[in-house]
Short mmCIF file of C-alpha atoms in Angstrom, two decimals:
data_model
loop_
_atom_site.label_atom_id
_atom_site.label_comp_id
_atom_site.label_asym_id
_atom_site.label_seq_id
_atom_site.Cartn_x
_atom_site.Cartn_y
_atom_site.Cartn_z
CA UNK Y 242 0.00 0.00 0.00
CA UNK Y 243 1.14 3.54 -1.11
CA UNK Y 244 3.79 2.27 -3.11
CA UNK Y 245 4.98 4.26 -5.37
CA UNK Y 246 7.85 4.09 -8.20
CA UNK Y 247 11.06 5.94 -7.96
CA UNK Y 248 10.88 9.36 -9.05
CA UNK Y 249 12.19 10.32 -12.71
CA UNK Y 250 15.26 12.72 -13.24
CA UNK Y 251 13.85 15.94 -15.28
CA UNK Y 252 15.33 19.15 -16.83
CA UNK Y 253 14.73 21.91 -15.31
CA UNK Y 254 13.10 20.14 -11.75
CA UNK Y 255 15.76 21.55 -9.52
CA UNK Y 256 15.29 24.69 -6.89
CA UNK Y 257 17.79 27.44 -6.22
CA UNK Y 258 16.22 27.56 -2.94
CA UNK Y 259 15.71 29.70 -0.62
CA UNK Y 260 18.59 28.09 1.70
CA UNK Y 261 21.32 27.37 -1.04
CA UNK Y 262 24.63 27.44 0.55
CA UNK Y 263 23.66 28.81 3.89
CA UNK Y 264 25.87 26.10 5.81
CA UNK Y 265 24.45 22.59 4.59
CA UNK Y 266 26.01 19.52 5.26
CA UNK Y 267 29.05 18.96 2.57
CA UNK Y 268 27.29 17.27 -0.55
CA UNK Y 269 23.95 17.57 -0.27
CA UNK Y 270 22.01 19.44 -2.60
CA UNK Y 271 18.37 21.38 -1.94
CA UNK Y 272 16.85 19.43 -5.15
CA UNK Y 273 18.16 16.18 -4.32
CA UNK Y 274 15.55 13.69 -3.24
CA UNK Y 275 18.53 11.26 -1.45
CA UNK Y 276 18.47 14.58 1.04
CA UNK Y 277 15.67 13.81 2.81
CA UNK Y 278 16.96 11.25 4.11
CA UNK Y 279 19.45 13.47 6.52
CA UNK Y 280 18.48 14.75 9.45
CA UNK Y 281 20.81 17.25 9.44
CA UNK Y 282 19.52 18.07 5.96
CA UNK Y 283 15.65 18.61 7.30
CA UNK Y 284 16.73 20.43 10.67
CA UNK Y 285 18.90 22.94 8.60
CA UNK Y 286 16.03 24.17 6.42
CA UNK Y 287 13.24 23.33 9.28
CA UNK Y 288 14.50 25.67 12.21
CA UNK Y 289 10.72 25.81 13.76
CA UNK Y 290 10.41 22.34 13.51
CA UNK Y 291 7.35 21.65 11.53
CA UNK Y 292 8.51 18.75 10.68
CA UNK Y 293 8.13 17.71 14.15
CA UNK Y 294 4.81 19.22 14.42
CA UNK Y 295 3.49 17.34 11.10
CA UNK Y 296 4.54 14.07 12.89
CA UNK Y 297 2.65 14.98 16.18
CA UNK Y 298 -0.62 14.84 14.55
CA UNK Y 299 -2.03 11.85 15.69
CA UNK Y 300 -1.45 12.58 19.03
CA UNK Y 301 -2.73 16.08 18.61
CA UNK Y 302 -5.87 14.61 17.76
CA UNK Y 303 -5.93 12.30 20.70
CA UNK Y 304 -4.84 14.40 23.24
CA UNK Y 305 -7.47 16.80 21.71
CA UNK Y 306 -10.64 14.01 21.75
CA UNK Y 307 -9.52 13.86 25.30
CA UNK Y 308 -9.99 17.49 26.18
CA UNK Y 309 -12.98 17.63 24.46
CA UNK Y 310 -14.55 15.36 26.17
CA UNK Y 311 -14.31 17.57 29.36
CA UNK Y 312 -15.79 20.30 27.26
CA UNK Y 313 -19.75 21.29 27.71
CA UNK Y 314 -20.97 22.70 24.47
CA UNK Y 315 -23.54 24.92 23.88
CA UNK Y 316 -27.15 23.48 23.46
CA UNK Y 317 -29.71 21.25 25.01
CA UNK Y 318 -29.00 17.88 23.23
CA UNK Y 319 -31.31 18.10 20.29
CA UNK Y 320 -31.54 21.81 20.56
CA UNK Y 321 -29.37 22.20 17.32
CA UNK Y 322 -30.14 21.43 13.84
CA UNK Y 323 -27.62 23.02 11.71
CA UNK Y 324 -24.15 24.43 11.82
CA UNK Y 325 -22.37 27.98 10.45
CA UNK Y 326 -18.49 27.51 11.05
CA UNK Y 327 -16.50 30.93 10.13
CA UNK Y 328 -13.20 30.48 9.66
CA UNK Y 329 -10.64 31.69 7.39
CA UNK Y 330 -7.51 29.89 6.19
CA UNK Y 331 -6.04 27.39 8.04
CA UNK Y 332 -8.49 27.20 10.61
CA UNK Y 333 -11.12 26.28 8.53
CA UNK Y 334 -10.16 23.21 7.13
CA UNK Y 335 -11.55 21.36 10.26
CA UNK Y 336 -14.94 23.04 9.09
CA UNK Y 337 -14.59 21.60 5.70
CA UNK Y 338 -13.97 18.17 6.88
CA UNK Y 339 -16.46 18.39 9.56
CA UNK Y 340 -19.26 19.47 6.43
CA UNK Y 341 -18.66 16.48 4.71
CA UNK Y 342 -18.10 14.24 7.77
CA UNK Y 343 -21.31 15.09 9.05
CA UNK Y 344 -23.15 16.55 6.29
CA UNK Y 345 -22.52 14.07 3.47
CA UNK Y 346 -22.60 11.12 5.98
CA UNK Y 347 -25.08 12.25 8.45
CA UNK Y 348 -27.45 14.24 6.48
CA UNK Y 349 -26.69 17.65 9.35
CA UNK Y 350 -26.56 20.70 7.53
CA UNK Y 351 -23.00 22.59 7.56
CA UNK Y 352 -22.34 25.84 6.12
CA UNK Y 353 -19.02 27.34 5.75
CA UNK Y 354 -18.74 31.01 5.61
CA UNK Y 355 -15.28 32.39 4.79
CA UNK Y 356 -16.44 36.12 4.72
CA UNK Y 357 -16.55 39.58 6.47
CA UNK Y 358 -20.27 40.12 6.35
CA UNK Y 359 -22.24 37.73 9.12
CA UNK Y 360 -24.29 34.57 7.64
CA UNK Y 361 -27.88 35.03 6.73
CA UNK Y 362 -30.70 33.07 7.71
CA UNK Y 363 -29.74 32.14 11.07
CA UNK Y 364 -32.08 30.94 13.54
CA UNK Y 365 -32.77 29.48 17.04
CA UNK Y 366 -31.69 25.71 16.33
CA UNK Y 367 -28.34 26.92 14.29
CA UNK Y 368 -24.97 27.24 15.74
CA UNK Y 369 -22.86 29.85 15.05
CA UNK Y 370 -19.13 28.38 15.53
CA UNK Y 371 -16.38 30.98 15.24
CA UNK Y 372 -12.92 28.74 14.67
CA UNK Y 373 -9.95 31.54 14.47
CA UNK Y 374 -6.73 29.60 16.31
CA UNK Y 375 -5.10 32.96 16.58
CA UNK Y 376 -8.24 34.94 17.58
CA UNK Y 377 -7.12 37.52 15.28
CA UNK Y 378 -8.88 36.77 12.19
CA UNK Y 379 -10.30 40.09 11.21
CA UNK Y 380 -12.97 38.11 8.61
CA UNK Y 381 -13.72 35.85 11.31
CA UNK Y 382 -14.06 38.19 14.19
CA UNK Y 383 -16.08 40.64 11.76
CA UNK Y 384 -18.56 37.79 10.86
CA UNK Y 385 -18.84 36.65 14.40
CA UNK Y 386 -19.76 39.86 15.49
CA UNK Y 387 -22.36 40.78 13.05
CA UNK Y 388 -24.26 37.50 13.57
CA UNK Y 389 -23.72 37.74 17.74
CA UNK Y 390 -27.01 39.37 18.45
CA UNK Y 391 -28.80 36.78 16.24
CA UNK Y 392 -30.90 33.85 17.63
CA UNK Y 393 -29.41 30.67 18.61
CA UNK Y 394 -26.71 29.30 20.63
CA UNK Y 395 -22.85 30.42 19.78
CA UNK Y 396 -19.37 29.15 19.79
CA UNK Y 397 -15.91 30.04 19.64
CA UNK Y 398 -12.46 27.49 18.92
CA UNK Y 399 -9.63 29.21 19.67
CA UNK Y 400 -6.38 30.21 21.31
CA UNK Y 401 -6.95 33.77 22.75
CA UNK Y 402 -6.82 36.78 20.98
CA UNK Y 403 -9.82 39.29 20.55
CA UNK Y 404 -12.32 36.27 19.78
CA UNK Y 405 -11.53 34.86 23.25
CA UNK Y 406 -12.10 38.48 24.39
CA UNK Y 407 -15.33 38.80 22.68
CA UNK Y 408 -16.81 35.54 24.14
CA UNK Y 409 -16.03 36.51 28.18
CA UNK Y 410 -17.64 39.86 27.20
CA UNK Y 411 -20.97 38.51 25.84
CA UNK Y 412 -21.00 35.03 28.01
CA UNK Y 413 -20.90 32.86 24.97
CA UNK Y 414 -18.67 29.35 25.44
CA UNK Y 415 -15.60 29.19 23.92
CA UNK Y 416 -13.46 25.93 23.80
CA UNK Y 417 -10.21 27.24 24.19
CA UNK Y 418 -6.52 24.87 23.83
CA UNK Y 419 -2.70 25.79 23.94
CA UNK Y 420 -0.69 24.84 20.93
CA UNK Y 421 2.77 25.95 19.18
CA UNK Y 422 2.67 25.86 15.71
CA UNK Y 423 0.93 27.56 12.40
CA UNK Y 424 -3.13 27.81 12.18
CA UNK Y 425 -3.26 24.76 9.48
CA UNK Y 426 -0.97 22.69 12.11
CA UNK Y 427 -3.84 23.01 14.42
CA UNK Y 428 -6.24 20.28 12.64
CA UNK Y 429 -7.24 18.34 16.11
CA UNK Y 430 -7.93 21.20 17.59
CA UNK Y 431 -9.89 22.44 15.86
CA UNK Y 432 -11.74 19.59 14.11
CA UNK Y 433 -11.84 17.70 17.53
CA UNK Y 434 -14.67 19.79 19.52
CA UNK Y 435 -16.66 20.08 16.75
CA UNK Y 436 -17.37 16.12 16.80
CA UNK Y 437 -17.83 16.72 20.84
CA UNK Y 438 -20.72 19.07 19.57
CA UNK Y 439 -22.53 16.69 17.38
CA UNK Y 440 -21.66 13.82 19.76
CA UNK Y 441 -23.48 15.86 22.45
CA UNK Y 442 -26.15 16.50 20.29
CA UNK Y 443 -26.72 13.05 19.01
CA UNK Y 444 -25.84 13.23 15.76
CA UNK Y 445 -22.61 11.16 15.67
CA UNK Y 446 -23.12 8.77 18.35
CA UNK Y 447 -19.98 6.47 17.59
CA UNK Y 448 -17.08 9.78 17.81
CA UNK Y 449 -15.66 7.46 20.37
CA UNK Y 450 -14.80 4.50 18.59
CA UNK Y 451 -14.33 6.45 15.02
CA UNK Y 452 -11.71 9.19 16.90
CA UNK Y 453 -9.64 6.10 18.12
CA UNK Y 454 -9.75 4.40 14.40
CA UNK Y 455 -8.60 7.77 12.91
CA UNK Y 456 -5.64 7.90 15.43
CA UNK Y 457 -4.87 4.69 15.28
CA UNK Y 458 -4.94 4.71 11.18
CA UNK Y 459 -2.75 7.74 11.66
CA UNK Y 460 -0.24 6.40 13.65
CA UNK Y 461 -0.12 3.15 11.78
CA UNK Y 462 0.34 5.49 8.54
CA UNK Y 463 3.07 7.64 10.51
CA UNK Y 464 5.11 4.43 11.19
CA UNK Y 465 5.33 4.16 7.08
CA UNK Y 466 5.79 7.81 5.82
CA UNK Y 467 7.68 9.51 9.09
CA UNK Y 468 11.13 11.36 8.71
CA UNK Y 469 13.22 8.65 9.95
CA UNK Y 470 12.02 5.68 6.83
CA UNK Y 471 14.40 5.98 4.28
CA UNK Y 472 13.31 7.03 0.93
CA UNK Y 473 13.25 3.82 -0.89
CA UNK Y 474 10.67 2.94 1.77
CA UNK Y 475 8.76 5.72 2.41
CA UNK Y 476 6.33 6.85 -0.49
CA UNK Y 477 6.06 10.18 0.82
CA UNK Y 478 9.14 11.12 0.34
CA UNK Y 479 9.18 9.52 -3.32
CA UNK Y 480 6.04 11.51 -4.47
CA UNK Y 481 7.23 14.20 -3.13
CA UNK Y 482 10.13 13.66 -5.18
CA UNK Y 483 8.20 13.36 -8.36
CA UNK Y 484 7.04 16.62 -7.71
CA UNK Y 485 9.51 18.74 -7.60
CA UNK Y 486 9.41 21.85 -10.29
CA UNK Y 487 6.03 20.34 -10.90
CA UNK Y 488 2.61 22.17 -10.64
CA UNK Y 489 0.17 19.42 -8.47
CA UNK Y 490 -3.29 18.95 -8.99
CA UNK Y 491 -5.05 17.12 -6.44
CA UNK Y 492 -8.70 15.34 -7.25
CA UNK Y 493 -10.47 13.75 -4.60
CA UNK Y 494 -14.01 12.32 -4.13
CA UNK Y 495 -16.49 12.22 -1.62
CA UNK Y 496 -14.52 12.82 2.04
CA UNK Y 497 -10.99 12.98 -0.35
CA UNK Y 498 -13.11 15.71 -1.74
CA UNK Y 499 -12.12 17.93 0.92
CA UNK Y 500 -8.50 15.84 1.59
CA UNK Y 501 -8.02 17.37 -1.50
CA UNK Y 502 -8.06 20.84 -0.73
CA UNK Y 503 -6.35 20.29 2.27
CA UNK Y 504 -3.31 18.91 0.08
CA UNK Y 505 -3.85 21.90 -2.13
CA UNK Y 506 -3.76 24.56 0.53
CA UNK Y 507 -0.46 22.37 2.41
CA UNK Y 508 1.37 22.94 -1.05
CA UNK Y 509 0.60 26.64 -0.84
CA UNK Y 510 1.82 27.37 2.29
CA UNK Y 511 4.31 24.77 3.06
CA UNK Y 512 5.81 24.15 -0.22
CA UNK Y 513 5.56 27.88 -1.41
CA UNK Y 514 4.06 26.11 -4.81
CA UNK Y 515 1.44 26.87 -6.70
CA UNK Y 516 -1.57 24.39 -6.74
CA UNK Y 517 -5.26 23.36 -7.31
CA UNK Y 518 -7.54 20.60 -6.51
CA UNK Y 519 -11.01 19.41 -8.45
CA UNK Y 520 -13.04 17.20 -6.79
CA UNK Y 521 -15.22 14.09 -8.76
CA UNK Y 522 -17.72 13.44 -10.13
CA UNK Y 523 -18.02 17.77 -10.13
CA UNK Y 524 -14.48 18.07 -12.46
CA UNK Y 525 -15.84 14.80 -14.90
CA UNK Y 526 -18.52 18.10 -15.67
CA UNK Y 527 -15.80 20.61 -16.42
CA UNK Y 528 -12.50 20.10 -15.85
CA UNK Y 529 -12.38 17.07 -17.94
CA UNK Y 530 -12.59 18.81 -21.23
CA UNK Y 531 -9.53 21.86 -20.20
CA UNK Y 532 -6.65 19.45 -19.37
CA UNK Y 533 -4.67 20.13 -22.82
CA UNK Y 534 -4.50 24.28 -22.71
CA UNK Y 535 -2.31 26.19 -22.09
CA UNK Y 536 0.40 23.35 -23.04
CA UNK Y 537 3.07 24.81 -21.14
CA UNK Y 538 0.74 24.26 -18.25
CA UNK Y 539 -0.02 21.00 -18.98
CA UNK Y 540 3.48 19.80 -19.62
CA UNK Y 541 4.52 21.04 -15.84
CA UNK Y 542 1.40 19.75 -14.20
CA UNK Y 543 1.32 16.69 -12.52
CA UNK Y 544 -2.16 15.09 -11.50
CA UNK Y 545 -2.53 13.49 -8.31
CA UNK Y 546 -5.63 11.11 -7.68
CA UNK Y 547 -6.80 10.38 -3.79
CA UNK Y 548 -7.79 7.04 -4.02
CA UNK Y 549 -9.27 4.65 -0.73
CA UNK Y 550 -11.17 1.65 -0.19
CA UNK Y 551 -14.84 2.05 0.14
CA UNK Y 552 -15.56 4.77 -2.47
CA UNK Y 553 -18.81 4.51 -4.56
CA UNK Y 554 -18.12 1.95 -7.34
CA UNK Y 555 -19.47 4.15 -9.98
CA UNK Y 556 -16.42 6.59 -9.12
CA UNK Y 557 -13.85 4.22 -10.47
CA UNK Y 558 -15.32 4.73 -14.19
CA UNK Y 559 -14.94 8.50 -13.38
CA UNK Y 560 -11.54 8.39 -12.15
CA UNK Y 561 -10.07 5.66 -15.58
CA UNK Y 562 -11.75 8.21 -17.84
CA UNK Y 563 -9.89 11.25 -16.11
CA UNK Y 564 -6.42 9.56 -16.11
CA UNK Y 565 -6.78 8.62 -19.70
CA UNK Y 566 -7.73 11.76 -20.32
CA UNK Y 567 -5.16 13.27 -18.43
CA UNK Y 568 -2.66 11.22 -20.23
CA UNK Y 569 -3.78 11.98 -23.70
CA UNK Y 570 -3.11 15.92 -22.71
CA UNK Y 571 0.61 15.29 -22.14
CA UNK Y 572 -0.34 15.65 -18.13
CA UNK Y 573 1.53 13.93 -15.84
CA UNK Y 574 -0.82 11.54 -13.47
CA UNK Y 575 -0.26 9.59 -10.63
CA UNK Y 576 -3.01 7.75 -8.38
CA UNK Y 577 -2.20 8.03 -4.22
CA UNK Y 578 -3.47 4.72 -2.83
CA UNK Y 579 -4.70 5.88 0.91
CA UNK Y 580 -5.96 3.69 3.47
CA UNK Y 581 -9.30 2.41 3.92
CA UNK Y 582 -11.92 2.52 6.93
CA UNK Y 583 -14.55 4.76 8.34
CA UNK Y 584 -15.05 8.62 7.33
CA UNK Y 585 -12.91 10.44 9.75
CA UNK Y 586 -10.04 7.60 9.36
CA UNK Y 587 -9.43 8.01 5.31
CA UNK Y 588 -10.54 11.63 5.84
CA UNK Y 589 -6.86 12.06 8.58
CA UNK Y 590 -4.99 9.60 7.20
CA UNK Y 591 -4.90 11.22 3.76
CA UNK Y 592 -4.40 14.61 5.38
CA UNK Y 593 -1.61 12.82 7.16
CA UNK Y 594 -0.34 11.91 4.14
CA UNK Y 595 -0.65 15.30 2.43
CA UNK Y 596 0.81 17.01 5.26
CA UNK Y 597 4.22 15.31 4.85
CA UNK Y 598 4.92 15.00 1.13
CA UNK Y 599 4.13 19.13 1.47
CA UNK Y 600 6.62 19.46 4.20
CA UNK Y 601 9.16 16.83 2.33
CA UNK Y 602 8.48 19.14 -0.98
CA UNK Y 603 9.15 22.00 1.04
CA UNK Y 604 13.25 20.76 1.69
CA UNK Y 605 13.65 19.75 -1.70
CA UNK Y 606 12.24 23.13 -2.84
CA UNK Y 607 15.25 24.74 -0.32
CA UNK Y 608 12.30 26.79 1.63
CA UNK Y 609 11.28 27.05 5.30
CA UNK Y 610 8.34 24.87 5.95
CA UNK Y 611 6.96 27.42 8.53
CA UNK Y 612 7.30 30.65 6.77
CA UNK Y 613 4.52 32.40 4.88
CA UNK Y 614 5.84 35.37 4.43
CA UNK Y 615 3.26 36.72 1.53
CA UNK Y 616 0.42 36.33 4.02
CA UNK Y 617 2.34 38.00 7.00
CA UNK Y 618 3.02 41.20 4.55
CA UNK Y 619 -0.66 40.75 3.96
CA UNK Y 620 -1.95 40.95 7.77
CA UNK Y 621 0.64 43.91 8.43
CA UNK Y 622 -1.07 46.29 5.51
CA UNK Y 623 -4.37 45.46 6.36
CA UNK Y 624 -3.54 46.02 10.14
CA UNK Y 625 -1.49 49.84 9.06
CA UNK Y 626 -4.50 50.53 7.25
CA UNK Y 627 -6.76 50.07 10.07
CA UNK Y 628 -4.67 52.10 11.98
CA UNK Y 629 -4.47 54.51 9.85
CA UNK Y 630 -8.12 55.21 9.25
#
């Protein structure tokens, strides 16, 4: 399972990198796959360790079940019918994966609002979850506030900041957690109380026993794909390999759907690459026919397909036609294998997966894994220009 084969030399694939010649170990090149493989290699161009904090997700997610579970959230059990999570950036993947968890296998509405302006149509059985791991988000903490005085029971997910502020000053519940790391690193934290709500409510009465698959699929996964497995053992580190001076597109169905993004948005920030992701059967309506055009696009593209057990059988048709398709275009395509089991387990286990060949992309591309220095120049001139007004 996720084997992969080794990854092909190509002109023009290697990196001047960010970190070129800044005092790496004697013979080892930023491009070179065989680099991964040295520690001294990873903790040169990781100084923030996010390498370690990738490999700490599993346990995230159990130590944050566990805190959960001491949490009371908001709502007489069956008092809530529907869910509005805002959340911007990396704290809002948890609300993606938590729509499809729970909407697409539980029938629960779950809206995701990535705005300034508050949600419409809220009423007294909605909840109103603001997820901001800073506390900062200005979207977030704009939407929250609009939709504050509306009906129907509130929540916040986050470190501190001026949402944690906001909550002691209006009396609404806020599940708060301490954690080192970048928003997106925060996954467990975020997604974790979020199954305590609809546990509490009913609507997901097995979150026990379907947290401790997902961890334990994680952790099984970890063991396979960690820093310390060599590369011609560890498929991580071979497809991320293969991707190197390569534009990734990642499709995804059903829960992989969303998987899908989250590799997308990893790439982006991690890997400081540019990236997409189409989700099927939706791209067999569009996508399909653009693969081709531009060529130079399509010639530096490479397509990667989530695939796990227990996918509807009709989606395999979709899937050949794509790759053939794909193929015909010049595009380069390559199907990820990801484990099987229930919802939340392929759902974590493929963003387990994602989460390292990003961070293993991110060495061979010669750039720190942690920075995101586009979006901090961002956050400055938006905060001058408030304070300049």
């Amino acid at each position: 399972m996720l084997a992969m084969a080794p990854p092909r030399r190509r002109a023009g694939a290697a990196y001047s990198g960010a970190h070129q010649g800044s005092g790496l170990p004697q013979g080892i090149a930023v491009n070179d796959p065989a680099a991964l493989d040295d520690s001294e290699f990873r903790s040169r161009l990781d100084p923030a360790g996010m390498g370690r904090v990738v490999h700490a997700l599993p346990d995230q997610c159990r130590e944050a079940w566990t805190e959960a579970q001491r949490f009371s959230p908001p709502g007489e059990r069956g008092a809530i019918r529907r869910f509005v999570i805002l959340a911007m950036g990396g704290s809002a993947i948890a609300g993606d994966l938590f729509r499809a968890l729970l909407g697409a296998e539980r029938g629960v509405p779950v809206a995701n609002h990535r705005d300034y302006s508050a949600p419409v149509g809220l009423d007294a059985r909605t909840l109103l979850v603001a997820c901001s791991v800073s506390g900062d988000t200005e979207e977030t903490l704009s939407a929250f506030q609009g939709g504050m005085d509306g009906p129907g029971p509130k929540l916040a997910i986050t470190m501190g900041g001026r949402l944690l502020a906001l909550t002691r000053e209006r009396g609404v519940a806020a599940f708060t957690f301490a954690f080192t790391g970048k928003p997106r690193s925060a996954l467990g934290w975020c997604l974790m109380p979020l199954v305590r709500v609809a546990q509490a409510q009913g609507m997901w009465p097995d979150a026990d026993r379907d947290v401790a698959e997902a961890v334990a699929a994680m952790a099984g996964l970890r063991d396979r794909i960690g820093a310390d497995v060599p590369r011609d053992r560890n498929p991580a580190k071979q497809l991320a390999a293969r991707l190197a001076g390569r534009m990734p597109v990642v499709f995804g169905a059903e829960i992989l759907g969303e998987v899908a993004r989250r590799w997308k948005i990893q790439f982006n920030e991690t890997a400081e690459v540019w990236a997409a992701h189409e989700t099927v059967p939706e791209a067999s309506h569009n996508a399909l026919v653009g693969y081709a055009l531009p060529r130079g696009v399509a010639s530096a593209t490479t397509a990667l397909l989530l695939r796990a057990p227990g996918e509807h059988p009709r989606l395999a048709l979709h899937f050949e036609h794509h790759r053939r398709t794909l193929a015909d275009a010049g595009v380069e395509c390559l199907e990820v294998p990801l484990p099987g089991g229930g919802p939340l387990a392929r759902a974590m286990t493929g963003v387990l997966m994602g989460d390292f060949v990003a961070h293993y992309l991110a060495l061979l591309n010669g750039v720190d894994p942690s920075a995101i220095r586009p979006i901090d120049a961002l956050k400055r001139r938006l905060r001058d220009a408030s304070q300049g007004a």
